[in-house]
CSV table of C-alpha atoms in Angstrom, one decimal:
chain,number,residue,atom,x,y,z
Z,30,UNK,CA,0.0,0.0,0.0
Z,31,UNK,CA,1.3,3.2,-1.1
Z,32,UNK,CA,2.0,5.8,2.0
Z,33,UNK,CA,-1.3,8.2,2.6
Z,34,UNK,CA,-0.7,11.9,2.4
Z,35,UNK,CA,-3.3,14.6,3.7
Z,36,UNK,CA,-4.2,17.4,1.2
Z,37,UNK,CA,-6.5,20.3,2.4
Z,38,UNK,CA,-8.2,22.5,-0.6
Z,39,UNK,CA,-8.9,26.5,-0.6
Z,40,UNK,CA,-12.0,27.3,-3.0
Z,41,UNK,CA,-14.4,25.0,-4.4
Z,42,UNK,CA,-15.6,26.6,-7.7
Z,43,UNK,CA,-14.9,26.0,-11.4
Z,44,UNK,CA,-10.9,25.2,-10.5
Z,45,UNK,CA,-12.0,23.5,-7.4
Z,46,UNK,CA,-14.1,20.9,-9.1
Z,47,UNK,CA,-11.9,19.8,-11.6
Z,48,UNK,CA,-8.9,19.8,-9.0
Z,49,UNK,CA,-11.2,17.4,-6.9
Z,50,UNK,CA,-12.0,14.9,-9.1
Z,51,UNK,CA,-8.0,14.8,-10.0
Z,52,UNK,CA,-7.6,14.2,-6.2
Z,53,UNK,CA,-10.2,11.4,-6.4
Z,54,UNK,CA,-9.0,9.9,-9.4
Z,55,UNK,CA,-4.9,9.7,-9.7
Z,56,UNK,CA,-4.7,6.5,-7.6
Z,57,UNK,CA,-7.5,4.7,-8.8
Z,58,UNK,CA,-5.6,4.7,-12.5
Z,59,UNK,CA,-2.1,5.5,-11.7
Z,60,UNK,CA,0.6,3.2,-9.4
Z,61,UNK,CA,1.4,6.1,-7.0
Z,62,UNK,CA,3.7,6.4,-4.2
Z,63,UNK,CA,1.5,8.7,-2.4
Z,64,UNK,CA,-2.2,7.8,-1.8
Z,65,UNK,CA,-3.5,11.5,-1.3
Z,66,UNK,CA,-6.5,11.6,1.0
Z,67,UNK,CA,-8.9,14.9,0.8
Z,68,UNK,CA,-9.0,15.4,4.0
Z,69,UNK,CA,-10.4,19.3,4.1
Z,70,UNK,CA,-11.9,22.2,1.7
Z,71,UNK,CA,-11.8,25.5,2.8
Z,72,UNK,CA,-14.6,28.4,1.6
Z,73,UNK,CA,-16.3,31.6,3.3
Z,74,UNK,CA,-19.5,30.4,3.6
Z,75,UNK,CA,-19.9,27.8,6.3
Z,76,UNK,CA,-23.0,26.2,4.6
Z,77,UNK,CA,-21.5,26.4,1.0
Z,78,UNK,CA,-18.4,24.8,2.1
Z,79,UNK,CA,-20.0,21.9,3.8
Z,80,UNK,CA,-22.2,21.1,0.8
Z,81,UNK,CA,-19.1,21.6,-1.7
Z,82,UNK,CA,-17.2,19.1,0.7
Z,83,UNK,CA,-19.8,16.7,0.6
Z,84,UNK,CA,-20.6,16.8,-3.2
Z,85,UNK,CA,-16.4,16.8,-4.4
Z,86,UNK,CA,-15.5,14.0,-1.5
Z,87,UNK,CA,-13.8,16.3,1.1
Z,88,UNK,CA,-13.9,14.6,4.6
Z,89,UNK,CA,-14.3,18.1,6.2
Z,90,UNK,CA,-14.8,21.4,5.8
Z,91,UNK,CA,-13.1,25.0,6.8
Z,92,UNK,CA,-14.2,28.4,7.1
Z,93,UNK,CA,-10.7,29.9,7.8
Z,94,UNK,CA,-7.7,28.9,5.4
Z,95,UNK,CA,-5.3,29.2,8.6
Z,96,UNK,CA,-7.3,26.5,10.2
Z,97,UNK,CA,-7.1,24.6,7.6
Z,98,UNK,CA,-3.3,25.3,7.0
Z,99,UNK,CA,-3.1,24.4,11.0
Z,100,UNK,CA,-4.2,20.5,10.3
Z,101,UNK,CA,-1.5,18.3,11.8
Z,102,UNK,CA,-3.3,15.5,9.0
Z,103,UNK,CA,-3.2,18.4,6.1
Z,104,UNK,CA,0.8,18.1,4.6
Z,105,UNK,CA,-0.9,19.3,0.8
Z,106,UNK,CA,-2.6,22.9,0.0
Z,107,UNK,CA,-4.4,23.2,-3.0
Z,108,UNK,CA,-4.9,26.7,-3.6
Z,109,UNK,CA,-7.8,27.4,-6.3
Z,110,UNK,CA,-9.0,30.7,-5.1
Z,111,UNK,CA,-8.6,34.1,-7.0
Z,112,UNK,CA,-5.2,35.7,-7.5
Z,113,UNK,CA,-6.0,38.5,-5.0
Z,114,UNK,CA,-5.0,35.6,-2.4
Z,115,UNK,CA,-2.5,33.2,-3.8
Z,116,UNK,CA,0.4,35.4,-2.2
Z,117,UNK,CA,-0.6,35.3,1.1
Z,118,UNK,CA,-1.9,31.9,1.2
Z,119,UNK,CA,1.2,30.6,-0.7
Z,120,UNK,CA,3.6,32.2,1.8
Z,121,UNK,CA,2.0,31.0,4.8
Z,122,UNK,CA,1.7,27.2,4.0
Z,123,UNK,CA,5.1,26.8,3.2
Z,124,UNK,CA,6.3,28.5,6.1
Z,125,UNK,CA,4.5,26.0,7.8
Z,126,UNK,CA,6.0,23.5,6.1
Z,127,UNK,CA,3.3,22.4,3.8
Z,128,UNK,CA,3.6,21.3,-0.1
Z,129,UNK,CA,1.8,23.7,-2.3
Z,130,UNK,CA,0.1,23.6,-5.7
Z,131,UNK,CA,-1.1,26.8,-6.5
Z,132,UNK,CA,-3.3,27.7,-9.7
Z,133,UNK,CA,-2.0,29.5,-12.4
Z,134,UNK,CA,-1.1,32.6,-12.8
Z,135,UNK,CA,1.2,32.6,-9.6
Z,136,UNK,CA,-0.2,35.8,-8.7
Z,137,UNK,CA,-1.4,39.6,-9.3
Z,138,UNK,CA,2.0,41.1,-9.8
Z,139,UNK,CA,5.0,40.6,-10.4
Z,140,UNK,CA,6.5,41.2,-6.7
Z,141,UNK,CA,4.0,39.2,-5.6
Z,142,UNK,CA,5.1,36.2,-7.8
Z,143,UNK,CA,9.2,36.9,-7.0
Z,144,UNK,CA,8.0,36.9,-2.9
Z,145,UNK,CA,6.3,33.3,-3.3
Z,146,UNK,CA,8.9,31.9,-5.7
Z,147,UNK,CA,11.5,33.1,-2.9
Z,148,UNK,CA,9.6,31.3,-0.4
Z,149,UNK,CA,9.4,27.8,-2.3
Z,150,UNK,CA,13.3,28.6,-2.9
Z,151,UNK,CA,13.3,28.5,1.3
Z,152,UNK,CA,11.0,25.8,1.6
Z,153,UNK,CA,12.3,23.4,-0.7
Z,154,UNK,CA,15.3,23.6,0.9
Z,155,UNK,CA,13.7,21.6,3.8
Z,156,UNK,CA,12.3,19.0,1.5
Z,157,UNK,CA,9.1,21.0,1.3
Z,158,UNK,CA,8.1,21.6,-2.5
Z,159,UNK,CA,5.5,24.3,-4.7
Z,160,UNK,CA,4.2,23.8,-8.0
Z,161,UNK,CA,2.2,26.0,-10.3
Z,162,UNK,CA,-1.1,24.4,-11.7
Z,163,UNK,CA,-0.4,25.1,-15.6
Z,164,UNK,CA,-2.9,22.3,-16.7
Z,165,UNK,CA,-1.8,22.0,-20.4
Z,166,UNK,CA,1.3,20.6,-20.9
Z,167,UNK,CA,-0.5,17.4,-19.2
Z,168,UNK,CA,-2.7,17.2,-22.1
Z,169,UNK,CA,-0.9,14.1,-23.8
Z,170,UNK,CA,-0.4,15.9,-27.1
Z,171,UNK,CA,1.3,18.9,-25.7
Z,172,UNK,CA,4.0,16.7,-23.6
Z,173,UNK,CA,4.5,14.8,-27.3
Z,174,UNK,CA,4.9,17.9,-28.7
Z,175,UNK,CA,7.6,19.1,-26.3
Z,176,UNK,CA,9.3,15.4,-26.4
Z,177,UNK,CA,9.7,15.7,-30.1
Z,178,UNK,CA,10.9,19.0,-29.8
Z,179,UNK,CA,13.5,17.8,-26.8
Z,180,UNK,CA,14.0,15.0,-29.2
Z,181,UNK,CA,15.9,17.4,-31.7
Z,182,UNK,CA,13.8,16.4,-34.4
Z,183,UNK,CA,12.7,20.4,-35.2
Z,184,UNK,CA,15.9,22.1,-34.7
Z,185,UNK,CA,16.2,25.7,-34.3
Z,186,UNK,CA,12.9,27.1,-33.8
Z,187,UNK,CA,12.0,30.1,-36.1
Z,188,UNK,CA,8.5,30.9,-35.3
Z,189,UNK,CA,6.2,30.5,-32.1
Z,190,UNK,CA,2.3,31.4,-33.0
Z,191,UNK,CA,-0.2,30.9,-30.1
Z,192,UNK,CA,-3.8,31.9,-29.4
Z,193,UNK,CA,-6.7,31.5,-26.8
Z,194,UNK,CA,-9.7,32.5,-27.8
Z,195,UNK,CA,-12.9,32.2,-25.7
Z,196,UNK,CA,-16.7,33.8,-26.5
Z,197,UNK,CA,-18.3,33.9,-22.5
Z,198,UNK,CA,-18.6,37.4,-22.2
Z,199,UNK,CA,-19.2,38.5,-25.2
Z,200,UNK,CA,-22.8,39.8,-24.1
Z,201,UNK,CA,-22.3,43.2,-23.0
Z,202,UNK,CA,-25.0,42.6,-20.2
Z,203,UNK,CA,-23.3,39.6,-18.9
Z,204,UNK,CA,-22.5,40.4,-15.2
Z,205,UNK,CA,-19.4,42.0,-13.6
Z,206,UNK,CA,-18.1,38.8,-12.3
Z,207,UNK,CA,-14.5,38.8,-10.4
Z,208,UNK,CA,-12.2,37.6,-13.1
Z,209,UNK,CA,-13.3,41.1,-14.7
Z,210,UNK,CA,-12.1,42.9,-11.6
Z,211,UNK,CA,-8.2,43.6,-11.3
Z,212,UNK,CA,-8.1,44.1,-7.5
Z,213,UNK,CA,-9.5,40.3,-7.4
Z,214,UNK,CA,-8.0,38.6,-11.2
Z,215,UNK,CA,-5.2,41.2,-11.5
Z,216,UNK,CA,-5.8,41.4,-15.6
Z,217,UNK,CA,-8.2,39.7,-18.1
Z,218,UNK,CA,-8.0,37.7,-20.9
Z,219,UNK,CA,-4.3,38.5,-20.6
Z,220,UNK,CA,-3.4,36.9,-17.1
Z,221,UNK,CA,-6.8,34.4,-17.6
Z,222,UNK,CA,-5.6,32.9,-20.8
Z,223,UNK,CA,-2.6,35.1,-22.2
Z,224,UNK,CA,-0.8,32.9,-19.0
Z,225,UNK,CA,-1.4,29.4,-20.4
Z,226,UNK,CA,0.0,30.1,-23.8
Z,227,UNK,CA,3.0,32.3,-22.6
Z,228,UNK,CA,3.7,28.6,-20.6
Z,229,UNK,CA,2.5,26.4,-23.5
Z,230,UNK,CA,5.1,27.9,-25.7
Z,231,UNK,CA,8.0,28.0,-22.9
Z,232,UNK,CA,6.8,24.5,-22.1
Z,233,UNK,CA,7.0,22.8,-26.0
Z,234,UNK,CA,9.6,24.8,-27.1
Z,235,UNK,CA,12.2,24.8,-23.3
Z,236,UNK,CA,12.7,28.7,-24.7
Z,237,UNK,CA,11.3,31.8,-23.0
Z,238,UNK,CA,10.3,35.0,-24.0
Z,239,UNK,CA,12.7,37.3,-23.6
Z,240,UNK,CA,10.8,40.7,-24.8
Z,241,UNK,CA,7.6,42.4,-25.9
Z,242,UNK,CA,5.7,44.5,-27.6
Z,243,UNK,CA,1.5,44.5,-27.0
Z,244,UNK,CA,-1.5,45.9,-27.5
Z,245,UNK,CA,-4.7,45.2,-24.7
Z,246,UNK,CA,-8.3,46.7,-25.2
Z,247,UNK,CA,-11.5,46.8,-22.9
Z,248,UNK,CA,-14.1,46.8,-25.6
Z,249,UNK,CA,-17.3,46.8,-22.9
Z,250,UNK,CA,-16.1,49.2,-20.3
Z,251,UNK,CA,-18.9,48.3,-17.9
Z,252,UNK,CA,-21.2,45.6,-16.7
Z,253,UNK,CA,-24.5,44.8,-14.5
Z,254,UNK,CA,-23.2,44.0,-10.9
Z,255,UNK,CA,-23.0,40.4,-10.5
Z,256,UNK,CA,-26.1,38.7,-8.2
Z,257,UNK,CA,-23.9,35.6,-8.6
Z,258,UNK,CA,-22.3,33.3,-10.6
Z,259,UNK,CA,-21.0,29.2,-10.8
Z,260,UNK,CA,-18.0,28.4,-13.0
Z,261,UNK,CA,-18.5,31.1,-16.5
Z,262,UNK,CA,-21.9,31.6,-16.2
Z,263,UNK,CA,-23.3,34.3,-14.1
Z,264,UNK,CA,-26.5,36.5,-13.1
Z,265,UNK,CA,-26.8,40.1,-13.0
Z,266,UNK,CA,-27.9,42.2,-10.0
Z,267,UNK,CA,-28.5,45.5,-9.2
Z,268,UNK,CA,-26.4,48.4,-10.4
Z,269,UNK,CA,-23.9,48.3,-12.7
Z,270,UNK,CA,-20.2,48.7,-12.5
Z,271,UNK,CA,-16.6,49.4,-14.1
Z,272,UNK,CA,-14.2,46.8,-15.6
Z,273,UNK,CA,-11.4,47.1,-14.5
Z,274,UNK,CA,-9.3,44.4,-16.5
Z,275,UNK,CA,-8.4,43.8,-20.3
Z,276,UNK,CA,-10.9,42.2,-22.6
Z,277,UNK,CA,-8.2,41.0,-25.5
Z,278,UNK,CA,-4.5,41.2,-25.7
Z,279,UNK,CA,-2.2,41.1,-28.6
Z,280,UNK,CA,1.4,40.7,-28.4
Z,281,UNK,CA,4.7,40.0,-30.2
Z,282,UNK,CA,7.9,38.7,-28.8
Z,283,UNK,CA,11.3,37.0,-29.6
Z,284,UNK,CA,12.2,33.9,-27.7
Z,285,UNK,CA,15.5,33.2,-26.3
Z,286,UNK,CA,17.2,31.0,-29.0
Z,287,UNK,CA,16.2,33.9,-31.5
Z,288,UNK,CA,13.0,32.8,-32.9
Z,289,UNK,CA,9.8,35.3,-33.4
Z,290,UNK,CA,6.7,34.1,-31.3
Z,291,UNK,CA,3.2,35.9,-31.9
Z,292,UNK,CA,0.3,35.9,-28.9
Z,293,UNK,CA,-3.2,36.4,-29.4
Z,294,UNK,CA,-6.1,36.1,-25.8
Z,295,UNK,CA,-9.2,37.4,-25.9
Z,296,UNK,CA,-12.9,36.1,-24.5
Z,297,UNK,CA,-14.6,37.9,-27.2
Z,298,UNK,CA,-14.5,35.4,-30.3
Z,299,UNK,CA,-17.8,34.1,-30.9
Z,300,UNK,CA,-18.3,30.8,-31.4
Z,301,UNK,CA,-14.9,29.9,-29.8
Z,302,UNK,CA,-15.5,27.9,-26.4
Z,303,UNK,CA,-11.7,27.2,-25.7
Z,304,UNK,CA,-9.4,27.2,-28.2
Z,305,UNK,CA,-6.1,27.3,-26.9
Z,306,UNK,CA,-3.5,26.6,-30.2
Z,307,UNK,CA,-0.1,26.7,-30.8
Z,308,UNK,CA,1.9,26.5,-34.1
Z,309,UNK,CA,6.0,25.9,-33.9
Z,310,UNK,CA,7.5,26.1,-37.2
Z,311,UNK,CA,11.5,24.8,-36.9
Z,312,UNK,CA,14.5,24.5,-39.2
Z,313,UNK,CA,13.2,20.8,-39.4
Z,314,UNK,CA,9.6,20.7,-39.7
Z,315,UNK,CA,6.7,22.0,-37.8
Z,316,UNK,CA,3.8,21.0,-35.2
Z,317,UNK,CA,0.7,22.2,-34.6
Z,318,UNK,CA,-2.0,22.1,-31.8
Z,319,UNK,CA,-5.6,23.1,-31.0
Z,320,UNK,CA,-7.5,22.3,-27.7
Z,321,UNK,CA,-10.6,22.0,-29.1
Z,322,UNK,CA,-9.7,19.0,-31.0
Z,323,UNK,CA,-7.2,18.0,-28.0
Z,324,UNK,CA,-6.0,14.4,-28.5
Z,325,UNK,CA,-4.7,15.0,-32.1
Z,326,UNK,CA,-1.2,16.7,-32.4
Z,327,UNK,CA,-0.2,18.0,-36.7
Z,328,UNK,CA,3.4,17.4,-37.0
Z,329,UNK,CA,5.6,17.9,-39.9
Z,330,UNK,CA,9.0,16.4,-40.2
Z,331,UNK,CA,11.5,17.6,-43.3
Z,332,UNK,CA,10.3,19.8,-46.1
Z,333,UNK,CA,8.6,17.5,-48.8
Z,334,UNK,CA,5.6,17.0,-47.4
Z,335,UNK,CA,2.6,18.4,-45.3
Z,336,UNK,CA,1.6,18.2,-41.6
Z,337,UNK,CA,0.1,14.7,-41.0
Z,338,UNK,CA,-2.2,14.1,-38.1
Z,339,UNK,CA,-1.1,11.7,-35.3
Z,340,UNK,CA,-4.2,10.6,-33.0
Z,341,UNK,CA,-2.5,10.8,-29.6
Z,342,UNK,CA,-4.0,7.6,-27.6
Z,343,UNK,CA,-1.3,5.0,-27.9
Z,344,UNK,CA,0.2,3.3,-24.7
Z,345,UNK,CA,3.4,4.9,-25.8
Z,346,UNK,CA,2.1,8.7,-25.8
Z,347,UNK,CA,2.9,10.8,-22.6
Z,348,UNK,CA,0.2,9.5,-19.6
Z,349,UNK,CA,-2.1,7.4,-22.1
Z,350,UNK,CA,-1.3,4.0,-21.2
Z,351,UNK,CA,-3.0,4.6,-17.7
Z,352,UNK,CA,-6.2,5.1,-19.4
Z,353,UNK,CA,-8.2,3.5,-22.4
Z,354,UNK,CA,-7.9,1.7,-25.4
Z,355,UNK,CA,-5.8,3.4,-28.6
Z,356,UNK,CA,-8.8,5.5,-30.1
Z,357,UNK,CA,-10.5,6.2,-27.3
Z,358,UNK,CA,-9.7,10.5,-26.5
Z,359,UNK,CA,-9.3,11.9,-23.0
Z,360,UNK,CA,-10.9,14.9,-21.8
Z,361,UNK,CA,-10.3,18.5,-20.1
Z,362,UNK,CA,-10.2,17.0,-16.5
Z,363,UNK,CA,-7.5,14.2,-17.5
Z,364,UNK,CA,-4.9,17.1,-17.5
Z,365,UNK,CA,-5.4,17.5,-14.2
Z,366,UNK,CA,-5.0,14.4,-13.0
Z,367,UNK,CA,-1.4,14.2,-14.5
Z,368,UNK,CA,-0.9,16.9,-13.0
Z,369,UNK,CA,-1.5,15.8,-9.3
Z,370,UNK,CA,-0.1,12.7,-10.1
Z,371,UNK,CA,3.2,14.6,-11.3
Z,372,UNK,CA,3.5,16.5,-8.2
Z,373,UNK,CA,3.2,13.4,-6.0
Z,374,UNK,CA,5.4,11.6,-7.5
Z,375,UNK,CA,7.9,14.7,-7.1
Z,376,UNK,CA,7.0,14.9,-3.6
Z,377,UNK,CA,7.9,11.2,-3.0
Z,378,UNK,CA,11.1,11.3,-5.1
Z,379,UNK,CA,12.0,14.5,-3.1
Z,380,UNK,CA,12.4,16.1,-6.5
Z,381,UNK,CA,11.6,20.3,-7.2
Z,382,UNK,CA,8.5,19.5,-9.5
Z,383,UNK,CA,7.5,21.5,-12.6
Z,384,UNK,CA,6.3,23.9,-13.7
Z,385,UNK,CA,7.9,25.2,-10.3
Z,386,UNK,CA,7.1,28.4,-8.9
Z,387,UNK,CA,9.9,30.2,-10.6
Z,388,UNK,CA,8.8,29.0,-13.8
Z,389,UNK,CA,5.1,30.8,-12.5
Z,390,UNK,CA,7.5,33.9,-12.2
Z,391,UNK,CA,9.1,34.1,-15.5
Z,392,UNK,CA,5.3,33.8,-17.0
Z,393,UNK,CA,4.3,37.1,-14.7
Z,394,UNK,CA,7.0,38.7,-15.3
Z,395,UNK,CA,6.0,38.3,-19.2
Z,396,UNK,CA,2.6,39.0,-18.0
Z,397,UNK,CA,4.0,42.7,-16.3
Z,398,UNK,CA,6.1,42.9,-19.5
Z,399,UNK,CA,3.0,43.1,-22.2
Z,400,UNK,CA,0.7,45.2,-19.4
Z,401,UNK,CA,3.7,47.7,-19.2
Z,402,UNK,CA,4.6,47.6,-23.5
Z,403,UNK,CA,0.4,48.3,-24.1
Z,404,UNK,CA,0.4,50.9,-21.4
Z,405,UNK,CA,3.7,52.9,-23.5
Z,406,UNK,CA,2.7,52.7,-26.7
Z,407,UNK,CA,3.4,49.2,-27.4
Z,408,UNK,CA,7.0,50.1,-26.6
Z,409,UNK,CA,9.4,46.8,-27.1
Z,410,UNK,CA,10.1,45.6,-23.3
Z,411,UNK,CA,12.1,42.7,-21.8
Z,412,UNK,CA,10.7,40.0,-20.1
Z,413,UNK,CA,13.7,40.4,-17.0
Z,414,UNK,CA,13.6,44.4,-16.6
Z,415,UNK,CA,9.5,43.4,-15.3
């Protein structure tokens, strides 16, 4: 029997849900070292948080994140709470010498980022490990992707072309949720999406971005105050009120072995649910990816020919031999179970695991780097002066 280890969860909303069924899941179809057992979840609301325990499989519930930070059986935080917390949350469970997996992006700011990256420095060097929650390069065709590219069989990469596009507030009446208020998200699309496909393309290619130059845009500048709301849908109140975050962001950079990467986020293209794609064209060929049809990877190798499909469900592709028969596609929520079950097996190998949180850093300090070029005139900036 693999050794049990105690995770306690903070936030039980969209992120919350899919993080619990990864919890639930990782042991029942991977051999793990750890067997995690959800021991806590921690919300506000006292009634809320006891029904959200019971529904996701939580053995208790907390009103106060200390508390549940305190649990001598709690030795795993899960943070899936808005950015607005992450920092302080972050900070205080390591310090008390707790492994952390935070959701993504690290934080609001960039000094918010470089003070929790600095404390999972501290803390891992008492065996105590942090890991960001970048869910996408666990989908099986993105780790193939960067396995061919760590492979050699691209070469030099010439050109990095990424978008996320999203359509769930493209109403102008829908409500003024949090993730369109900066004191609570920090930015829009930019830090909501722009994030995953700064990490996507750092992740595939091992590169980073290493400057800038953007545009952002608020198109609907203000929105009925929210009455509530339950994952991306929402209901409007009474009053209205400002946003306060981006709607879109473009941006241009240049990675760090030379190449010229373009960056496209926005939640305002209609029709498009969540279509997270990346293109890498290389001295050797080219590959090509698109969420929406997420178990098929478009790879080119050489020049004589075109980009042929490969259906990513063999027993040989990254994580697929845990689950189904060749043919048969996984789904958003298998990411996350990969996920867990790559920090785990990190924990139990006393390994740093990855995306760690200075990885989290060098994405906001991109993310600082493309607010800062849109708010001068799309002025080229590096990613390290941010």
């Amino acid at each position: 029997m693999s050794a049990r280890i105690g995770v306690g969860m903070v936030g039980y909303a969209f992120m919350g849900r899919v993080h619990s069924q990864a919890w639930r899941n990782v042991s029942a179809f991977f051999d793990m070292p750890l067997r995690p057992v959800m021991v806590a979840l921690g919300g506000r609301s006292a009634e809320a948080t006891a029904q959200a325990a019971e529904r996701l499989g939580w053995a208790a519930a907390e009103t106060d994140w200390k508390r549940l930070i305190e649990r001598d059986d709690v030795q795993i935080v899960d943070i899936c709470t808005p950015g607005d917390s992450h920092a302080e949350i972050t900070v205080a469970a390591l310090e008390a010498g707790k492994h952390v997996i935070c959701e993504k992006p690290l934080a609001n700011t960039v000094a918010e980022a470089e003070a929790m990256a600095a404390a999972a420095r501290t803390a891992a060097g008492h065996g105590v490990y942090a890991m960001v929650a970048f869910n996408y390069g666990r989908v099986p065709a993105v780790a193939l992707a960067r396995r061919y590219v760590a492979e050699g069989r691209l070469g030099e990469i010439r050109h990095v072309r990424a978008q996320y596009l999203q359509d769930w507030i493209v109403d102008p009446e829908f409500p003024l949720v949090w993730r369109l208020q900066s004191d609570k998200a920090g930015s829009g699309a930019l830090g909501d999406l722009g994030a995953h496909i700064i990490d996507t393309a750092q992740f595939i290619t091992g590169e980073h971005l290493t400057e800038v130059a953007a545009l952002t845009e608020t198109f609907i500048k203000e929105r009925p105050l929210a009455g509530g709301s339950s994952r991306l849908t929402a209901r409007g109140g009474n009053g209205r009120g400002p946003v306060t975050v981006d709607d879109a962001a473009l941006f241009i950079g240049r990675m760090s072995g030379g190449g010229l990467a373009s960056f496209e986020a926005t939640r305002f293209a209609a029709g498009r649910k969540n279509a997270l794609r990346i293109e890498v064209n290389s001295a050797l060929g080219s590959l090509a990816f698109d969420f929406e049809s997420m178990n098929e990877l478009w790879f080119c190798e050489g020049t004589g020919g075109g980009l042929r499909r490969i259906l990513v469900t063999e027993p040989d592709h990254p994580y697929v031999g845990a689950w189904w028969p060749p043919g048969h596609g996984l789904g958003y929520e298998h990411a996350f179970t990969h996920e867990v079950k790559d920090f785990l097996e990190a924990i139990a190998a006393d390994t740093a695991p990855e995306p760690s949180f200075d990885d989290g850093l060098r994405v906001q300090r991109v993310l600082g780097a493309v607010a800062d070029s849109a708010a001068h005139g799309s002025r080229l900036t590096p990613t390290e002066d941010i």
